[in-house]
GROMACS .gro file of C-alpha atoms in nm:
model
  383
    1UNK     CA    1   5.394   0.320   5.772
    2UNK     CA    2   5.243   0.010   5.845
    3UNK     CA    3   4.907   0.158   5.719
    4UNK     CA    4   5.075   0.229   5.383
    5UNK     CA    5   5.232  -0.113   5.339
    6UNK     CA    6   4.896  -0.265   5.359
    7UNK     CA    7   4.765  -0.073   5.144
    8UNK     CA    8   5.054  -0.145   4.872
    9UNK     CA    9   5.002  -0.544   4.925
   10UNK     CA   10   4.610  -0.483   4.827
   11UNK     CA   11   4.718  -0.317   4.521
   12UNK     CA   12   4.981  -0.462   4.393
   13UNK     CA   13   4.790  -0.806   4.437
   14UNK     CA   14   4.483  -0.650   4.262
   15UNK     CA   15   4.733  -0.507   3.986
   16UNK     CA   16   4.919  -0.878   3.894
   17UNK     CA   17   4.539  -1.079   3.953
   18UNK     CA   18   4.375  -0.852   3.674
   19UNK     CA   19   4.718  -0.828   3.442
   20UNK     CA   20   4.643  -1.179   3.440
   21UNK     CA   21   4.322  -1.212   3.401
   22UNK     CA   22   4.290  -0.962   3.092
   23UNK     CA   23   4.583  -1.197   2.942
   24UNK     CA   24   4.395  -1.479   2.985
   25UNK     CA   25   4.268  -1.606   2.639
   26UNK     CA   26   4.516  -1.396   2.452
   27UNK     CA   27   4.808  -1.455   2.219
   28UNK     CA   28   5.051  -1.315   2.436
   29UNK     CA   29   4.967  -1.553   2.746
   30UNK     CA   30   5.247  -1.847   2.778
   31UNK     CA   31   5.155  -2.114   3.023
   32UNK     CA   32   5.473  -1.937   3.200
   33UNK     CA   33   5.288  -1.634   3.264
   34UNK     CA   34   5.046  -1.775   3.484
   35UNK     CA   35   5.317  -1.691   3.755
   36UNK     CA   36   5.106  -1.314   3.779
   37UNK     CA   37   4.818  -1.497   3.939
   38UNK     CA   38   5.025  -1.691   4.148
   39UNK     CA   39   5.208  -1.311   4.245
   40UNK     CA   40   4.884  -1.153   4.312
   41UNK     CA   41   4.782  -1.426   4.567
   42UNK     CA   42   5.074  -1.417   4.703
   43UNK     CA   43   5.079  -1.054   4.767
   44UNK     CA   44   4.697  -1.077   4.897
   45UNK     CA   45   4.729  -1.348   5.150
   46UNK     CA   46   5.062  -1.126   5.321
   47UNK     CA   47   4.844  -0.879   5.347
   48UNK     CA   48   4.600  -1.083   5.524
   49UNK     CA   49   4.869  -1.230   5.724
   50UNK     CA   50   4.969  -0.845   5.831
   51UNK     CA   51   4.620  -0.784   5.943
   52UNK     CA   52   4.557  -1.041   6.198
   53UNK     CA   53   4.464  -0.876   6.528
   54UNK     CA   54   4.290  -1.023   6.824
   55UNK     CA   55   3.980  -0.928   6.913
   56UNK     CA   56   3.675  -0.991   7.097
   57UNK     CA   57   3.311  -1.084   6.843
   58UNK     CA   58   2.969  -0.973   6.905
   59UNK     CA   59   2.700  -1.125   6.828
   60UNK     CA   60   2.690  -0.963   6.477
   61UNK     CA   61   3.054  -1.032   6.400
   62UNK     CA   62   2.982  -1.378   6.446
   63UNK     CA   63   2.708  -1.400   6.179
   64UNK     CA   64   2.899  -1.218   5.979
   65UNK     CA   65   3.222  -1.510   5.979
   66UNK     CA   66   2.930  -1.799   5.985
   67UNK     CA   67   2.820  -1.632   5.622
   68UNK     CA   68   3.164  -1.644   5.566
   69UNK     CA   69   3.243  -1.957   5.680
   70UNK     CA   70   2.936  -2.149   5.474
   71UNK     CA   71   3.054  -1.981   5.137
   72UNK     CA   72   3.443  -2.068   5.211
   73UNK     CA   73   3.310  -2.422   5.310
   74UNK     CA   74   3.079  -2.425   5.004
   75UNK     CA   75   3.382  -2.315   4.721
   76UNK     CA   76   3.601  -2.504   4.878
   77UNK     CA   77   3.409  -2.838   4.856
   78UNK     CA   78   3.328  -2.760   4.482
   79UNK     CA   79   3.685  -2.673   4.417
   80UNK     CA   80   3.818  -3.019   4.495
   81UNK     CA   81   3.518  -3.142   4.263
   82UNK     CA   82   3.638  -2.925   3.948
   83UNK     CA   83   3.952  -2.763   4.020
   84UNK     CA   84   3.806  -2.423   3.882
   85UNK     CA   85   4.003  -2.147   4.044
   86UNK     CA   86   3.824  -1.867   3.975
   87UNK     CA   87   3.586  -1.834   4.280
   88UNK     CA   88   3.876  -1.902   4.524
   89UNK     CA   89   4.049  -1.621   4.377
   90UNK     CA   90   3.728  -1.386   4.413
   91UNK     CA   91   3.700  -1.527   4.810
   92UNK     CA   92   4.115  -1.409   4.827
   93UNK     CA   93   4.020  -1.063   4.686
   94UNK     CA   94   3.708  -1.037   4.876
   95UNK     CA   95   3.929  -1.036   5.161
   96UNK     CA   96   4.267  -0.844   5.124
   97UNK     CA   97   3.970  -0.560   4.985
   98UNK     CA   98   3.760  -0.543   5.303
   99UNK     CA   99   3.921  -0.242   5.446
  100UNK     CA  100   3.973  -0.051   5.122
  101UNK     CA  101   3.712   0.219   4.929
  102UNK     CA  102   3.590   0.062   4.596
  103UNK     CA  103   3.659   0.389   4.416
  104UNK     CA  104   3.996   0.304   4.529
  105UNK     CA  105   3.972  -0.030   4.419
  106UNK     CA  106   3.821  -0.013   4.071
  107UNK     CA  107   4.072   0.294   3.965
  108UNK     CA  108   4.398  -0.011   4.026
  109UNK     CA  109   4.193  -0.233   3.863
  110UNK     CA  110   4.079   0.038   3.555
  111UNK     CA  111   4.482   0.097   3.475
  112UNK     CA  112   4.603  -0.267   3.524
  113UNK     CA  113   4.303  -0.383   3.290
  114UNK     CA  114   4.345  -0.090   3.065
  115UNK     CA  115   4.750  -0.128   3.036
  116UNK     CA  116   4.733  -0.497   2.981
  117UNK     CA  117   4.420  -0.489   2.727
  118UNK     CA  118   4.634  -0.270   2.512
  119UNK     CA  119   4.960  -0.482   2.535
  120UNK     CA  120   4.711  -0.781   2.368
  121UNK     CA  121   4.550  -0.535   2.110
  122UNK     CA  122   4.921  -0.477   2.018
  123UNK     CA  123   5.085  -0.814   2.019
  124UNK     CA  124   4.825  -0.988   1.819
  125UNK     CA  125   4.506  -0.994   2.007
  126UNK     CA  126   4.295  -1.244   2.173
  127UNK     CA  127   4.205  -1.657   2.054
  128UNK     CA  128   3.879  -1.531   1.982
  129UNK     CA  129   3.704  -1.181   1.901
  130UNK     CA  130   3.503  -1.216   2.184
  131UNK     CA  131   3.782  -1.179   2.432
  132UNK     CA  132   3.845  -0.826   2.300
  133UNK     CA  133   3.475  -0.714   2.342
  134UNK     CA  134   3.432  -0.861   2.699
  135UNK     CA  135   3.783  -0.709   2.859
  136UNK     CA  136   3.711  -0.388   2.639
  137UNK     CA  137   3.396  -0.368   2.789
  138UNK     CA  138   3.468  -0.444   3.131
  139UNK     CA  139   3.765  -0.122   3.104
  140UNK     CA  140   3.451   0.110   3.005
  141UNK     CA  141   3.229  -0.020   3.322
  142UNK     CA  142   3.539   0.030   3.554
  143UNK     CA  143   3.589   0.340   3.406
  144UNK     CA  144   3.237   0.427   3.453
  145UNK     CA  145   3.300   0.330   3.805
  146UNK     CA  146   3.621   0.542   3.861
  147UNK     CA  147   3.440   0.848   3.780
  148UNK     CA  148   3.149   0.791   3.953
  149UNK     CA  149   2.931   1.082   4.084
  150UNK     CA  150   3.233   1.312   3.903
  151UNK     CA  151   3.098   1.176   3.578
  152UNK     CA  152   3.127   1.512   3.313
  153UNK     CA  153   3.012   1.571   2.945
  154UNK     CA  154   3.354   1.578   2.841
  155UNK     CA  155   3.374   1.190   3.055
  156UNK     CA  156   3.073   1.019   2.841
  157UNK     CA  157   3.240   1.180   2.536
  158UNK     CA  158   3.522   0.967   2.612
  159UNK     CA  159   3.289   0.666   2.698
  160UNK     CA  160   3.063   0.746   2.374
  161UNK     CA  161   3.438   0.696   2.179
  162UNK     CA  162   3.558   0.406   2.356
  163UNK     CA  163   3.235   0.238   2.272
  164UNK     CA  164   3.223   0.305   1.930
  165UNK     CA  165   3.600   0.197   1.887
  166UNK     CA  166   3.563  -0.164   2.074
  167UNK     CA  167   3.216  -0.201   1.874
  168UNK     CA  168   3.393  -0.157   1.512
  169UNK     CA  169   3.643  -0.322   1.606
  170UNK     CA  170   3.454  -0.636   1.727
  171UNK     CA  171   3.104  -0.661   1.577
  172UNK     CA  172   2.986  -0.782   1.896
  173UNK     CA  173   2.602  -0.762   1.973
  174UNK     CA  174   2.658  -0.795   2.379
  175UNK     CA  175   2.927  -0.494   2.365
  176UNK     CA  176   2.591  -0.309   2.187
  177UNK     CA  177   2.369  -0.450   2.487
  178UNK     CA  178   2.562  -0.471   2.745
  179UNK     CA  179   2.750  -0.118   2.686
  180UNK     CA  180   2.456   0.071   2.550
  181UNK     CA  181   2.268  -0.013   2.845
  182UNK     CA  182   2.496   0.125   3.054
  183UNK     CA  183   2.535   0.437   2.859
  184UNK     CA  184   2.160   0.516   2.851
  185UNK     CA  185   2.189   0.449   3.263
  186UNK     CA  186   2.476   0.687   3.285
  187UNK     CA  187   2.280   0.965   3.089
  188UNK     CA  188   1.988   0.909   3.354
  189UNK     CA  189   2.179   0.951   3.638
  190UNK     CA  190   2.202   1.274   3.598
  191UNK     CA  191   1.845   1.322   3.668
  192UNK     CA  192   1.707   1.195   4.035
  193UNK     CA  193   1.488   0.960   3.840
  194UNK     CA  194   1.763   0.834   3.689
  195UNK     CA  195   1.892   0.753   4.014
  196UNK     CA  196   1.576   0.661   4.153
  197UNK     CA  197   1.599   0.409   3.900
  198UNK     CA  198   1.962   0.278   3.982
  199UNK     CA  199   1.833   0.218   4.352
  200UNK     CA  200   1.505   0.031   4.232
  201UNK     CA  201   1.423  -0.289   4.344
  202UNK     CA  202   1.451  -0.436   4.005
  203UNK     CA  203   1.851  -0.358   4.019
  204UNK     CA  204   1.869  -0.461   4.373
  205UNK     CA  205   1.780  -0.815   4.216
  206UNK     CA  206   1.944  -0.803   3.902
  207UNK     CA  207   2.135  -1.080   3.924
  208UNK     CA  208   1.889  -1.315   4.000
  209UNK     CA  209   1.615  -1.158   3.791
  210UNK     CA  210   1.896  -1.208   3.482
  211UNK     CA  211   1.963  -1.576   3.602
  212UNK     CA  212   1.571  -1.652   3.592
  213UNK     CA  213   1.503  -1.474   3.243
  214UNK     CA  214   1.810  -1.670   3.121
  215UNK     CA  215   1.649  -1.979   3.220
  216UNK     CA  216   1.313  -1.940   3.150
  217UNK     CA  217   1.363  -1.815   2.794
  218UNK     CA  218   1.596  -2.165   2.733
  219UNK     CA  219   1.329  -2.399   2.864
  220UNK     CA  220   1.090  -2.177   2.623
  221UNK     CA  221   1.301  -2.253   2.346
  222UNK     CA  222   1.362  -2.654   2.486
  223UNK     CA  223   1.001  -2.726   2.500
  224UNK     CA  224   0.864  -2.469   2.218
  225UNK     CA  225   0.638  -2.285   2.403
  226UNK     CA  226   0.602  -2.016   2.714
  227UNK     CA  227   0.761  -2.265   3.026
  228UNK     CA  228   0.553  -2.436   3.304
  229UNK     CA  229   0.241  -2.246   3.217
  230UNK     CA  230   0.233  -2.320   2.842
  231UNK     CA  231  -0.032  -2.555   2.860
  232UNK     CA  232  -0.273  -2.299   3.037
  233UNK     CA  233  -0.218  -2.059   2.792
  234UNK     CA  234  -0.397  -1.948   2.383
  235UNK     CA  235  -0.193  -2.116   2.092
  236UNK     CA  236  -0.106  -1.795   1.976
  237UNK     CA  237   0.038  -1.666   2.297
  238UNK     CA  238   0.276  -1.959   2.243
  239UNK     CA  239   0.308  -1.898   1.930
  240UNK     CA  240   0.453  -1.514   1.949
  241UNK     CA  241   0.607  -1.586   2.258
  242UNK     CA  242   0.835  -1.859   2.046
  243UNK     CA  243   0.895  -1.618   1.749
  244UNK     CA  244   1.067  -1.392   2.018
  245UNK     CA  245   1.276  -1.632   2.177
  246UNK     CA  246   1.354  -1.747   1.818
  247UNK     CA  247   1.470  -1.390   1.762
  248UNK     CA  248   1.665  -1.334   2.050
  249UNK     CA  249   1.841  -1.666   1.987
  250UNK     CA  250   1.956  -1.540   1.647
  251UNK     CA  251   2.101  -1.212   1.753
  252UNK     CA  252   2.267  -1.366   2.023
  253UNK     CA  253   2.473  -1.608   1.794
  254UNK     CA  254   2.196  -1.906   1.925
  255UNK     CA  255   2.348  -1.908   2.256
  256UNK     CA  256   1.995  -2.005   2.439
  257UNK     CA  257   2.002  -2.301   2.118
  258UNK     CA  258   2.326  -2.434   2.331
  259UNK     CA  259   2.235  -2.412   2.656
  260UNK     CA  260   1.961  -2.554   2.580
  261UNK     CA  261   2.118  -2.840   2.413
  262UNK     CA  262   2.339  -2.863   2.748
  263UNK     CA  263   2.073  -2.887   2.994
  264UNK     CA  264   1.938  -3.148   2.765
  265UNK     CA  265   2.286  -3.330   2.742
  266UNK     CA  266   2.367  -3.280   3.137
  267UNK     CA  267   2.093  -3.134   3.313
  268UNK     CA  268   2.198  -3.000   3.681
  269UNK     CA  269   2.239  -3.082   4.040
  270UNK     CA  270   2.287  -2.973   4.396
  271UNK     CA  271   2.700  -3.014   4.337
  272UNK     CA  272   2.776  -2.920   3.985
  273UNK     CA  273   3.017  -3.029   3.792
  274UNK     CA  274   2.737  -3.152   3.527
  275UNK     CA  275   2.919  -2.984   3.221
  276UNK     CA  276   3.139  -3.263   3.037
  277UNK     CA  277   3.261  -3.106   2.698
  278UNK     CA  278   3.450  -3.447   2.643
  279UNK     CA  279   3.086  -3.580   2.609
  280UNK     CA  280   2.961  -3.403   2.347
  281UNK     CA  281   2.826  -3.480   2.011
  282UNK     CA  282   3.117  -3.606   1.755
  283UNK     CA  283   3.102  -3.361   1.509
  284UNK     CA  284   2.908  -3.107   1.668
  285UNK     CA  285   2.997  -2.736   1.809
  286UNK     CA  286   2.913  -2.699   2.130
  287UNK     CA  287   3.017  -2.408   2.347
  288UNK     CA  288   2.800  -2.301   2.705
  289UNK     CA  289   2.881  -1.919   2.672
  290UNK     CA  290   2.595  -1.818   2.919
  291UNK     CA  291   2.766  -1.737   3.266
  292UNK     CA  292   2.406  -1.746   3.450
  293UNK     CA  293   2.369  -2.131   3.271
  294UNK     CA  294   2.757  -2.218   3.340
  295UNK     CA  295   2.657  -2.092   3.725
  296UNK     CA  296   2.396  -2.406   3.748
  297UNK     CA  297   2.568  -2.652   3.569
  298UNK     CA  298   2.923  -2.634   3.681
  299UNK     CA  299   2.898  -2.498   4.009
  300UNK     CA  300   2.602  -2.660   4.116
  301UNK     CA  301   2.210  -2.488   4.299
  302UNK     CA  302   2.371  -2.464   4.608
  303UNK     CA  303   2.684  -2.211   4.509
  304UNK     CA  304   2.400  -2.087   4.253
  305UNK     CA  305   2.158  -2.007   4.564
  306UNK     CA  306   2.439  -1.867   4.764
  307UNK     CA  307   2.608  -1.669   4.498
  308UNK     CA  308   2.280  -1.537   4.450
  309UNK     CA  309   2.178  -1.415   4.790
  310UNK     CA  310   2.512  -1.270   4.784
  311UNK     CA  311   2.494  -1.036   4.455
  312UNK     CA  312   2.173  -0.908   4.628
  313UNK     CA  313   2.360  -0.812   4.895
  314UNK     CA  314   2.593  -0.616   4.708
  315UNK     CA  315   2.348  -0.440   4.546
  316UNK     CA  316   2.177  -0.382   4.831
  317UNK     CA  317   2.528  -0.232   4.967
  318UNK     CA  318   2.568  -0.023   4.648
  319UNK     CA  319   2.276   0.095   4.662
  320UNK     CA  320   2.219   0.213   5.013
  321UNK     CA  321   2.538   0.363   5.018
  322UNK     CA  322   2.423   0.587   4.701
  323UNK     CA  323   2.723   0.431   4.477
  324UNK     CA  324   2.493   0.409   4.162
  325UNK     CA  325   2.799   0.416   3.897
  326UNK     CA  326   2.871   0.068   4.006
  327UNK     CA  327   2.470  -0.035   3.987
  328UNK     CA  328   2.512   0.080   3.632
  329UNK     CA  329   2.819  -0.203   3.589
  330UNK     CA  330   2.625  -0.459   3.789
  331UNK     CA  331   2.330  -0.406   3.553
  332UNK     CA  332   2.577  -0.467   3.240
  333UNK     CA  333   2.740  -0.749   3.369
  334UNK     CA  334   2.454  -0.907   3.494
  335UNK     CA  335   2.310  -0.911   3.103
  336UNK     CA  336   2.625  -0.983   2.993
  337UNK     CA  337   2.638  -1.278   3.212
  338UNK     CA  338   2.350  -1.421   2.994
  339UNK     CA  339   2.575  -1.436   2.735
  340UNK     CA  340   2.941  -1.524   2.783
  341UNK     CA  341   3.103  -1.745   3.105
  342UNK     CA  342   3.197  -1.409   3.293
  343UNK     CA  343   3.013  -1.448   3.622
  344UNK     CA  344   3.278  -1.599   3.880
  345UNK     CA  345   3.589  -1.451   3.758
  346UNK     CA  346   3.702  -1.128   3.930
  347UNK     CA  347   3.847  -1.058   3.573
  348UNK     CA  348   3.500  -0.970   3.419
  349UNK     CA  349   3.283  -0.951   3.722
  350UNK     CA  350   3.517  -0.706   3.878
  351UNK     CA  351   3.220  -0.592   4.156
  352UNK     CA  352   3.271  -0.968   4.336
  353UNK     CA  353   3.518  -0.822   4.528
  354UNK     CA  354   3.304  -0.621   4.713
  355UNK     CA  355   3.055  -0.921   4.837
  356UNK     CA  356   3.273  -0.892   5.165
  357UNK     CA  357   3.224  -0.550   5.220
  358UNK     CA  358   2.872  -0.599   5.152
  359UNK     CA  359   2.830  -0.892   5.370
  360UNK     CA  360   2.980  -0.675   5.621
  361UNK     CA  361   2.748  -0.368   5.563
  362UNK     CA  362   2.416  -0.536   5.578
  363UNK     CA  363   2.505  -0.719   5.908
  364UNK     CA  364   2.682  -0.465   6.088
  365UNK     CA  365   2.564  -0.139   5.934
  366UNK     CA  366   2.918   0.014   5.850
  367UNK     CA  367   3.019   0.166   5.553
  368UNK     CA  368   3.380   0.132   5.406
  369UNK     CA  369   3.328   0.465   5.288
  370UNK     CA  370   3.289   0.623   5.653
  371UNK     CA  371   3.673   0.455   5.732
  372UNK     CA  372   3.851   0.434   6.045
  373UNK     CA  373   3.985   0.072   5.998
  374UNK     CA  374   4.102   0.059   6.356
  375UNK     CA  375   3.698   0.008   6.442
  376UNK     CA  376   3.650  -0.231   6.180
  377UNK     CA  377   3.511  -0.538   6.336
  378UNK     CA  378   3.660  -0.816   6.072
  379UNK     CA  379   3.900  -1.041   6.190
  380UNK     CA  380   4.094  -0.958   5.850
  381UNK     CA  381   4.078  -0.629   5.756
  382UNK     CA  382   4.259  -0.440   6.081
  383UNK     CA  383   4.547  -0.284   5.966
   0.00000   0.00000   0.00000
């Protein structure tokens, strides 16, 4: 019984947190409404509450709460700077999840999304188009991620459909890149070097390999040439190296043109907080879509560093514990990320949730997938 009730609190917290997170933006969202987030942390922190046991720590526990401990100490700090909610709620989540399987997890999260999503397509919609591309596409990856190793013809029929749909119906180039990406990964994993693939180094490092492309190709396109070696390098290596940046910048609506003009404007530091719309150009549009450039500006190199180090460790989790569906996701959101402010919000980047379990994995070795929560070694997650 008690088992059960625990599990309830997870989902029912997971269910009102994405509700509102899919509403976010939308038509249909009332400042009243924000009482779902409110609900879902609510609901998550009883279920913490529930799970409190006493316990003696080895050696690895305790690295495992120090981790913890320097990235609550870390958000925390920058929370009081910005009042941005968004990683808190991912550290809340990270939590009341610790003890629960992500197939589990993402299949609450795929209906809630999904059942929301269509409420806005419905009722009018979201503010902007792009609101229906990057929910829409974050209901494929989950769903990618429900089905998993069951993944069926008849499966990436539906997927092939879904995509088509949210493409028509929002013109969006990173639903075609993000989306399509992950379609030609799920196609390969159903050959071993497909998979072989999906547990490569390169997508063990995906996030930071995205964050560092992202960069480099807006400092190409600030100073007009290929970055910090430029100098070293033929004119005409320069020269084609700019026409692709040029051409990237275009089909991406000139989104490395703006954060280019924002680390120009407000450059970064250790703390963040460097973004300051209310100091922009009179007369100008300015809008810092990329996530990986939002990361270093408003949050700051240290939670960039440390959010970092922690997506590899996820991946490193997913990987070793052969769950390559969700290294598919992480490989779409992390080019996604490039383009729109989805990194830090549990909404979009939906695999954050897992950093505990991950955290937990590559210090003690266990696997949520093996169970038996009575030997988990977390402070939080005993049932």
């Amino acid at each position: 019984m008690k088992c059960s009730r625990n599990v309830f609190l997870v989902e029912i917290s997971l269910f009102f947190i994405m509700i509102f997170y899919t509403l976010d933006g939308s038509k249909v969202l009332p400042d009243s409404m924000k009482w779902l987030l409110l609900a879902g942390i609510i609901f998550g922190m009883s279920k913490m509450a529930l799970s409190v046991r006493k316990f003696r720590m080895s050696k690895k526990q305790i690295w495992t709460y120090l981790i913890f401990l320097l990235v609550i100490v870390s958000i925390t700090a920058r929370f009081f700077r910005g009042r941005d909610t968004r990683l808190v709620v991912v550290l809340l989540t990270m939590f009341t999840v610790m003890d629960q399987k992500p197939e589990k997890i993402v299949k609450v999260m795929f209906f809630a999304k999904l059942l929301a999503f269509i409420v806005v397509i419905l009722l009018g919609g979201y503010g902007h188009i792009n609101g229906a591309a990057l929910h829409g596409g974050m209901i494929i990856l989950l769903f990618i991620c429900m089905r998993g190793e069951k993944m069926k013809k008849k499966d990436f029929i539906v997927l092939t459909v879904m995509f088509l749909c949210l493409v028509v119906y929002t013109r969006s180039g990173s639903v075609i890149i993000g989306i399509g990406v992950a379609l030609l990964l799920v196609v390969l994993l159903w050959t071993e070097r497909g998979k072989a693939l999906c547990s490569s180094k390169i997508v063990m490092l995906i996030f930071p390999l995205a964050l560092l492309l992202n960069v480099f190709l807006v400092f190409g396109l600030q100073e007009g040439k290929v970055p910090w070696v430029g100098d070293n390098l033929p004119e005409y290596v320069n020269s084609a190296f700019l026409q692709m940046v040029n051409w990237i910048d275009n089909i991406t609506s000139h989104r490395l043109t703006l954060a280019a003009a924002s680390f120009q404007k407000f450059g970064m530091s250790v703390w963040g907080g460097n973004v300051d719309y209310s100091q922009i150009w009179p007369g100008v549009y300015f809008n810092l879509d990329s996530g990986m450039i939002w990361l270093l500006q408003g949050w700051g190199l240290l939670i960039t560093v440390i959010f970092m180090s922690l997506t590899v460790m996820l991946m490193r989790y997913l990987i070793k514990t052969k769950r390559y569906s969700f290294s598919v996701a992480a490989v779409a959101i992390a080019l996604w990320a490039t383009q729109e402010d989805m990194m830090v919000s549990v909404g979009t980047n939906f695999l954050l949730i897992f950093i505990g379990q991950a955290v937990q994995y590559n210090i003690t070795g266990r696997n949520v997938k093996d169970g038996n929560s009575e030997n988990n070694p977390l402070l939080l997650v005993w049932r």
